[in-house]
Amino acid sequence: MFLGDGMGVSTVTAARILKGQLHHSPGEETRLEMDKFPYVALSKTYNTNAQVPDSAGTATAYLCGVKANEGTVGVSAATQRTQCNTTQGNEVTSILRWAKDAGKSVGIVTTTRVNHATPSAAYAHSADRDWYSDNEMPPEALSQGCKDIAYQLMHNIKDIEASGVIMGGGRKYMFPKNRTDVEYDMDEKARGTRLDGLNLIDIWKSFKPRHKHSHYIWNRTELLALDPHMVDYLLGLFEPGDMQYELNRNNVTDPSLSEMVKTAIKILNKNPKGFFLLVEGGRIDHGHHEGKAKQALHEAVEMDRAIEQAGTMTSVEDTLTVVTADHSHVFTFGGYTPRGNSIFGLAPMVSDTDKKPFTAILYGNGPGYKVVGGERENVSMVDYAHNNYQAQSAVPLRHETHGGEDVAVFAKGPMAHLLHGVHEQNYIPHVMAYAACIGANRDHCASASSSGSPSPRPLPLLLALLPLGILF
Ligand SMILES: [Zn+2]
């Protein structure tokens, strides 16, 4: 499963044009890897208590199969955000857990912290997505026995049978408070955060069987030096917090998303029972929140490269691949730009109202709102093609917001046809589980001998006979 955080349809289209333009084409006619998937659906993203959702409630939907309140992960809507004492008894399990329980290998690869909202719904049950470590939790929640998300990452899925992969950022949440970071030794913000003094890397290692090969790595060089055939368990934490934007990436210390995916699949697909892998392009969302469309779109293009990478290593005969987003953003592009116009370029005319030029890309709200001398800023005076240029917005906000419209779901492989039409977001993991014959609903699955591939019962015949029965 590939999850583009904040990758709404307008982002997909703009990323497609960018991908083409990076290859010196006009761009519009380019095909993203996800464009090549034969089935497409729309996903309704609202949370149980929010029309415009967040990444935590939505992650619970597309990983655990139930909608939830915003800000909560791996719990039903009976759990109220920040209320630790509403957690117990309301935990819900994820497709990752269902896969693990079926003996499959499982993996999480993300460009955010591995304990961030999206990945955390795969393994944690938390009334608040912000409880990255115990340092971020209120004393009340700690005294009521709730555990932070990094702790749950290491403890909740520790007994993976064959192989497992965790890659992304979030190193600081694994180490005791004030422990110096291995990469940024002068940076106080990169230091360990844990009040309980635990070293979660050591704990992760201690849970792995002695006869298996487990590796903890923290930089790209180590990742590329690994022999995946000799690795059963991999924990890669490449930054203290989120990973760098792809455009800012350090090619020595930070792997790209597609490099992480390549290694992850090599490790996971050794398991004859198969695997579940969650890949998150997690910083598309961050680029948009900052109003930095160029950062967001390069993140989306890199996720598409990761999808291509996975496509070369798997077969549609036995692998269901689903690409979707958790929610959209108030990101748009327009202005009657001609074919091949730089996606970061200007519309071909000036405004007929304030007589100033405008970029094709705009945000409905966000930090790019700029008034100069009582008027909208003249963008021809600024470098609007800069990596960190903040596109103009209609309403000033420090952080641009999510959008509320449906997002696309692209699917290929077994049972991919179940993903067409308009669906509630929480339908998605049930399709993946149905295709893989894992989880609670396995009535359609053949006996264990037929290698786990689904074989539907003759239900249509039964239904056809019923009206006859009524007639007679
Ligand atoms: Zn967001």
JSON list of C-alpha atoms in Angstrom, two decimals, residues 238-378:
[
{"chain": "A", "resi": 238, "resn": "PHE", "atom": "CA", "xyz": [17.66, 8.14, 9.18]},
{"chain": "A", "resi": 239, "resn": "GLU", "atom": "CA", "xyz": [16.80, 11.39, 10.94]},
{"chain": "A", "resi": 240, "resn": "PRO", "atom": "CA", "xyz": [15.99, 12.49, 14.53]},
{"chain": "A", "resi": 241, "resn": "GLY", "atom": "CA", "xyz": [12.56, 13.69, 13.36]},
{"chain": "A", "resi": 242, "resn": "ASP", "atom": "CA", "xyz": [11.03, 13.58, 9.89]},
{"chain": "A", "resi": 243, "resn": "MET", "atom": "CA", "xyz": [13.32, 12.83, 6.97]},
{"chain": "A", "resi": 244, "resn": "GLN", "atom": "CA", "xyz": [14.53, 15.68, 4.76]},
{"chain": "A", "resi": 245, "resn": "TYR", "atom": "CA", "xyz": [12.54, 16.77, 1.74]},
{"chain": "A", "resi": 246, "resn": "GLU", "atom": "CA", "xyz": [13.66, 14.91, -1.37]},
{"chain": "A", "resi": 247, "resn": "LEU", "atom": "CA", "xyz": [14.91, 18.21, -2.86]},
{"chain": "A", "resi": 248, "resn": "ASN", "atom": "CA", "xyz": [17.08, 18.85, 0.21]},
{"chain": "A", "resi": 249, "resn": "ARG", "atom": "CA", "xyz": [18.21, 15.25, 0.73]},
{"chain": "A", "resi": 250, "resn": "ASN", "atom": "CA", "xyz": [21.82, 14.50, 1.74]},
{"chain": "A", "resi": 251, "resn": "ASN", "atom": "CA", "xyz": [22.90, 11.72, -0.56]},
{"chain": "A", "resi": 252, "resn": "VAL", "atom": "CA", "xyz": [25.33, 10.25, 1.99]},
{"chain": "A", "resi": 253, "resn": "THR", "atom": "CA", "xyz": [23.16, 10.11, 5.08]},
{"chain": "A", "resi": 254, "resn": "ASP", "atom": "CA", "xyz": [19.60, 9.98, 3.69]},
{"chain": "A", "resi": 255, "resn": "PRO", "atom": "CA", "xyz": [18.18, 7.33, 1.36]},
{"chain": "A", "resi": 256, "resn": "SER", "atom": "CA", "xyz": [15.38, 8.23, -1.03]},
{"chain": "A", "resi": 257, "resn": "LEU", "atom": "CA", "xyz": [11.94, 6.71, -0.59]},
{"chain": "A", "resi": 258, "resn": "SER", "atom": "CA", "xyz": [12.48, 4.47, -3.62]},
{"chain": "A", "resi": 259, "resn": "GLU", "atom": "CA", "xyz": [15.79, 3.21, -2.23]},
{"chain": "A", "resi": 260, "resn": "MET", "atom": "CA", "xyz": [14.12, 2.30, 1.05]},
{"chain": "A", "resi": 261, "resn": "VAL", "atom": "CA", "xyz": [11.30, 0.54, -0.80]},
{"chain": "A", "resi": 262, "resn": "LYS", "atom": "CA", "xyz": [13.75, -1.47, -2.90]},
{"chain": "A", "resi": 263, "resn": "THR", "atom": "CA", "xyz": [15.54, -2.84, 0.15]},
{"chain": "A", "resi": 264, "resn": "ALA", "atom": "CA", "xyz": [12.29, -3.39, 2.03]},
{"chain": "A", "resi": 265, "resn": "ILE", "atom": "CA", "xyz": [10.77, -5.53, -0.70]},
{"chain": "A", "resi": 266, "resn": "LYS", "atom": "CA", "xyz": [13.98, -7.55, -1.12]},
{"chain": "A", "resi": 267, "resn": "ILE", "atom": "CA", "xyz": [13.84, -8.42, 2.57]},
{"chain": "A", "resi": 268, "resn": "LEU", "atom": "CA", "xyz": [10.09, -9.01, 2.79]},
{"chain": "A", "resi": 269, "resn": "ASN", "atom": "CA", "xyz": [9.48, -11.04, -0.35]},
{"chain": "A", "resi": 270, "resn": "LYS", "atom": "CA", "xyz": [11.70, -13.87, 0.86]},
{"chain": "A", "resi": 271, "resn": "ASN", "atom": "CA", "xyz": [8.68, -15.03, 2.85]},
{"chain": "A", "resi": 272, "resn": "PRO", "atom": "CA", "xyz": [6.75, -17.64, 0.81]},
{"chain": "A", "resi": 273, "resn": "LYS", "atom": "CA", "xyz": [3.58, -16.58, 2.64]},
{"chain": "A", "resi": 274, "resn": "GLY", "atom": "CA", "xyz": [3.96, -13.07, 1.25]},
{"chain": "A", "resi": 275, "resn": "PHE", "atom": "CA", "xyz": [4.06, -9.67, 2.86]},
{"chain": "A", "resi": 276, "resn": "PHE", "atom": "CA", "xyz": [2.24, -6.45, 3.63]},
{"chain": "A", "resi": 277, "resn": "LEU", "atom": "CA", "xyz": [4.19, -3.24, 3.13]},
{"chain": "A", "resi": 278, "resn": "LEU", "atom": "CA", "xyz": [2.97, 0.25, 3.94]},
{"chain": "A", "resi": 279, "resn": "VAL", "atom": "CA", "xyz": [4.89, 2.95, 2.09]},
{"chain": "A", "resi": 280, "resn": "GLU", "atom": "CA", "xyz": [4.18, 6.53, 2.94]},
{"chain": "A", "resi": 281, "resn": "GLY", "atom": "CA", "xyz": [5.19, 9.57, 0.93]},
{"chain": "A", "resi": 282, "resn": "GLY", "atom": "CA", "xyz": [4.64, 11.50, 4.12]},
{"chain": "A", "resi": 283, "resn": "ARG", "atom": "CA", "xyz": [6.01, 14.89, 3.32]},
{"chain": "A", "resi": 284, "resn": "ILE", "atom": "CA", "xyz": [3.81, 15.80, 0.35]},
{"chain": "A", "resi": 285, "resn": "ASP", "atom": "CA", "xyz": [1.56, 16.97, 3.16]},
{"chain": "A", "resi": 286, "resn": "HIS", "atom": "CA", "xyz": [4.29, 18.98, 4.88]},
{"chain": "A", "resi": 287, "resn": "GLY", "atom": "CA", "xyz": [5.25, 20.79, 1.68]},
{"chain": "A", "resi": 288, "resn": "HIS", "atom": "CA", "xyz": [1.64, 21.83, 1.19]},
{"chain": "A", "resi": 289, "resn": "HIS", "atom": "CA", "xyz": [1.19, 22.91, 4.82]},
{"chain": "A", "resi": 290, "resn": "GLU", "atom": "CA", "xyz": [4.17, 25.23, 4.34]},
{"chain": "A", "resi": 291, "resn": "GLY", "atom": "CA", "xyz": [2.71, 26.51, 1.07]},
{"chain": "A", "resi": 292, "resn": "LYS", "atom": "CA", "xyz": [5.80, 25.13, -0.68]},
{"chain": "A", "resi": 293, "resn": "ALA", "atom": "CA", "xyz": [4.22, 23.49, -3.70]},
{"chain": "A", "resi": 294, "resn": "LYS", "atom": "CA", "xyz": [7.57, 22.64, -5.29]},
{"chain": "A", "resi": 295, "resn": "GLN", "atom": "CA", "xyz": [8.64, 20.63, -2.25]},
{"chain": "A", "resi": 296, "resn": "ALA", "atom": "CA", "xyz": [5.27, 18.87, -2.11]},
{"chain": "A", "resi": 297, "resn": "LEU", "atom": "CA", "xyz": [5.28, 17.97, -5.80]},
{"chain": "A", "resi": 298, "resn": "HIS", "atom": "CA", "xyz": [8.84, 16.64, -5.77]},
{"chain": "A", "resi": 299, "resn": "GLU", "atom": "CA", "xyz": [7.82, 14.46, -2.82]},
{"chain": "A", "resi": 300, "resn": "ALA", "atom": "CA", "xyz": [4.92, 13.14, -4.90]},
{"chain": "A", "resi": 301, "resn": "VAL", "atom": "CA", "xyz": [7.17, 12.43, -7.89]},
{"chain": "A", "resi": 302, "resn": "GLU", "atom": "CA", "xyz": [9.55, 10.53, -5.65]},
{"chain": "A", "resi": 303, "resn": "MET", "atom": "CA", "xyz": [6.69, 8.44, -4.31]},
{"chain": "A", "resi": 304, "resn": "ASP", "atom": "CA", "xyz": [5.74, 7.64, -7.88]},
{"chain": "A", "resi": 305, "resn": "ARG", "atom": "CA", "xyz": [9.33, 6.44, -8.44]},
{"chain": "A", "resi": 306, "resn": "ALA", "atom": "CA", "xyz": [8.92, 4.19, -5.42]},
{"chain": "A", "resi": 307, "resn": "ILE", "atom": "CA", "xyz": [5.71, 2.80, -6.95]},
{"chain": "A", "resi": 308, "resn": "GLU", "atom": "CA", "xyz": [7.63, 2.10, -10.15]},
{"chain": "A", "resi": 309, "resn": "GLN", "atom": "CA", "xyz": [10.39, 0.41, -8.14]},
{"chain": "A", "resi": 310, "resn": "ALA", "atom": "CA", "xyz": [7.86, -1.84, -6.41]},
{"chain": "A", "resi": 311, "resn": "GLY", "atom": "CA", "xyz": [6.24, -2.61, -9.75]},
{"chain": "A", "resi": 312, "resn": "THR", "atom": "CA", "xyz": [9.48, -4.02, -11.12]},
{"chain": "A", "resi": 313, "resn": "MET", "atom": "CA", "xyz": [9.87, -6.30, -8.09]},
{"chain": "A", "resi": 314, "resn": "THR", "atom": "CA", "xyz": [6.32, -7.67, -7.82]},
{"chain": "A", "resi": 315, "resn": "SER", "atom": "CA", "xyz": [3.78, -9.26, -10.13]},
{"chain": "A", "resi": 316, "resn": "VAL", "atom": "CA", "xyz": [0.12, -8.32, -10.67]},
{"chain": "A", "resi": 317, "resn": "GLU", "atom": "CA", "xyz": [-0.48, -12.09, -10.66]},
{"chain": "A", "resi": 318, "resn": "ASP", "atom": "CA", "xyz": [0.03, -12.31, -6.91]},
{"chain": "A", "resi": 319, "resn": "THR", "atom": "CA", "xyz": [0.41, -8.79, -5.53]},
{"chain": "A", "resi": 320, "resn": "LEU", "atom": "CA", "xyz": [-2.36, -6.28, -4.93]},
{"chain": "A", "resi": 321, "resn": "THR", "atom": "CA", "xyz": [-0.96, -2.74, -5.02]},
{"chain": "A", "resi": 322, "resn": "VAL", "atom": "CA", "xyz": [-3.09, 0.13, -3.78]},
{"chain": "A", "resi": 323, "resn": "VAL", "atom": "CA", "xyz": [-2.08, 3.78, -4.09]},
{"chain": "A", "resi": 324, "resn": "THR", "atom": "CA", "xyz": [-4.13, 6.43, -2.35]},
{"chain": "A", "resi": 325, "resn": "ALA", "atom": "CA", "xyz": [-4.07, 9.51, -0.16]},
{"chain": "A", "resi": 326, "resn": "ASP", "atom": "CA", "xyz": [-5.42, 10.13, 3.30]},
{"chain": "A", "resi": 327, "resn": "HIS", "atom": "CA", "xyz": [-6.88, 13.53, 2.40]},
{"chain": "A", "resi": 328, "resn": "SER", "atom": "CA", "xyz": [-6.44, 16.41, 0.00]},
{"chain": "A", "resi": 329, "resn": "HIS", "atom": "CA", "xyz": [-5.18, 19.97, 0.42]},
{"chain": "A", "resi": 330, "resn": "VAL", "atom": "CA", "xyz": [-6.51, 23.37, -0.64]},
{"chain": "A", "resi": 331, "resn": "PHE", "atom": "CA", "xyz": [-3.97, 23.26, -3.47]},
{"chain": "A", "resi": 332, "resn": "THR", "atom": "CA", "xyz": [-5.00, 24.14, -6.99]},
{"chain": "A", "resi": 333, "resn": "PHE", "atom": "CA", "xyz": [-3.60, 25.15, -10.35]},
{"chain": "A", "resi": 334, "resn": "GLY", "atom": "CA", "xyz": [-5.33, 27.00, -13.14]},
{"chain": "A", "resi": 335, "resn": "GLY", "atom": "CA", "xyz": [-5.24, 30.23, -15.09]},
{"chain": "A", "resi": 336, "resn": "TYR", "atom": "CA", "xyz": [-5.55, 28.92, -18.68]},
{"chain": "A", "resi": 337, "resn": "THR", "atom": "CA", "xyz": [-1.85, 28.13, -18.88]},
{"chain": "A", "resi": 338, "resn": "PRO", "atom": "CA", "xyz": [-0.73, 26.85, -22.31]},
{"chain": "A", "resi": 339, "resn": "ARG", "atom": "CA", "xyz": [0.60, 23.33, -22.98]},
{"chain": "A", "resi": 340, "resn": "GLY", "atom": "CA", "xyz": [4.06, 22.81, -21.49]},
{"chain": "A", "resi": 341, "resn": "ASN", "atom": "CA", "xyz": [3.86, 25.86, -19.23]},
{"chain": "A", "resi": 342, "resn": "SER", "atom": "CA", "xyz": [6.18, 25.28, -16.28]},
{"chain": "A", "resi": 343, "resn": "ILE", "atom": "CA", "xyz": [4.01, 23.83, -13.53]},
{"chain": "A", "resi": 344, "resn": "PHE", "atom": "CA", "xyz": [5.60, 26.43, -11.27]},
{"chain": "A", "resi": 345, "resn": "GLY", "atom": "CA", "xyz": [5.11, 29.20, -13.84]},
{"chain": "A", "resi": 346, "resn": "LEU", "atom": "CA", "xyz": [2.81, 32.14, -14.36]},
{"chain": "A", "resi": 347, "resn": "ALA", "atom": "CA", "xyz": [-0.59, 32.22, -15.96]},
{"chain": "A", "resi": 348, "resn": "PRO", "atom": "CA", "xyz": [-0.37, 33.84, -19.43]},
{"chain": "A", "resi": 349, "resn": "MET", "atom": "CA", "xyz": [-2.29, 36.96, -18.44]},
{"chain": "A", "resi": 350, "resn": "VAL", "atom": "CA", "xyz": [-2.39, 39.44, -15.60]},
{"chain": "A", "resi": 351, "resn": "SER", "atom": "CA", "xyz": [-5.37, 39.72, -13.34]},
{"chain": "A", "resi": 352, "resn": "ASP", "atom": "CA", "xyz": [-8.08, 41.87, -14.96]},
{"chain": "A", "resi": 353, "resn": "THR", "atom": "CA", "xyz": [-8.81, 43.21, -11.51]},
{"chain": "A", "resi": 354, "resn": "ASP", "atom": "CA", "xyz": [-5.54, 44.08, -9.76]},
{"chain": "A", "resi": 355, "resn": "LYS", "atom": "CA", "xyz": [-3.52, 44.11, -13.04]},
{"chain": "A", "resi": 356, "resn": "LYS", "atom": "CA", "xyz": [-0.81, 41.89, -11.55]},
{"chain": "A", "resi": 357, "resn": "PRO", "atom": "CA", "xyz": [0.53, 38.52, -12.76]},
{"chain": "A", "resi": 358, "resn": "PHE", "atom": "CA", "xyz": [-0.26, 35.34, -10.88]},
{"chain": "A", "resi": 359, "resn": "THR", "atom": "CA", "xyz": [1.18, 31.84, -10.68]},
{"chain": "A", "resi": 360, "resn": "ALA", "atom": "CA", "xyz": [-0.85, 28.89, -11.96]},
{"chain": "A", "resi": 361, "resn": "ILE", "atom": "CA", "xyz": [-0.39, 27.20, -8.56]},
{"chain": "A", "resi": 362, "resn": "LEU", "atom": "CA", "xyz": [-2.35, 28.80, -5.73]},
{"chain": "A", "resi": 363, "resn": "TYR", "atom": "CA", "xyz": [-3.62, 27.79, -2.31]},
{"chain": "A", "resi": 364, "resn": "GLY", "atom": "CA", "xyz": [-7.01, 28.50, -0.81]},
{"chain": "A", "resi": 365, "resn": "ASN", "atom": "CA", "xyz": [-5.30, 29.41, 2.46]},
{"chain": "A", "resi": 366, "resn": "GLY", "atom": "CA", "xyz": [-1.84, 29.31, 3.96]},
{"chain": "A", "resi": 367, "resn": "PRO", "atom": "CA", "xyz": [1.38, 31.20, 4.63]},
{"chain": "A", "resi": 368, "resn": "GLY", "atom": "CA", "xyz": [1.75, 32.50, 1.05]},
{"chain": "A", "resi": 369, "resn": "TYR", "atom": "CA", "xyz": [-0.77, 35.29, 1.60]},
{"chain": "A", "resi": 370, "resn": "LYS", "atom": "CA", "xyz": [1.26, 38.45, 0.99]},
{"chain": "A", "resi": 371, "resn": "VAL", "atom": "CA", "xyz": [0.14, 42.04, 0.87]},
{"chain": "A", "resi": 372, "resn": "VAL", "atom": "CA", "xyz": [2.70, 44.66, -0.17]},
{"chain": "A", "resi": 373, "resn": "GLY", "atom": "CA", "xyz": [1.74, 48.31, 0.16]},
{"chain": "A", "resi": 374, "resn": "GLY", "atom": "CA", "xyz": [-1.88, 47.38, 0.64]},
{"chain": "A", "resi": 375, "resn": "GLU", "atom": "CA", "xyz": [-1.99, 45.27, -2.52]},
{"chain": "A", "resi": 376, "resn": "ARG", "atom": "CA", "xyz": [-1.42, 41.67, -3.55]},
{"chain": "A", "resi": 377, "resn": "GLU", "atom": "CA", "xyz": [2.30, 41.03, -4.01]},
{"chain": "A", "resi": 378, "resn": "ASN", "atom": "CA", "xyz": [3.59, 41.26, -7.58]}
]
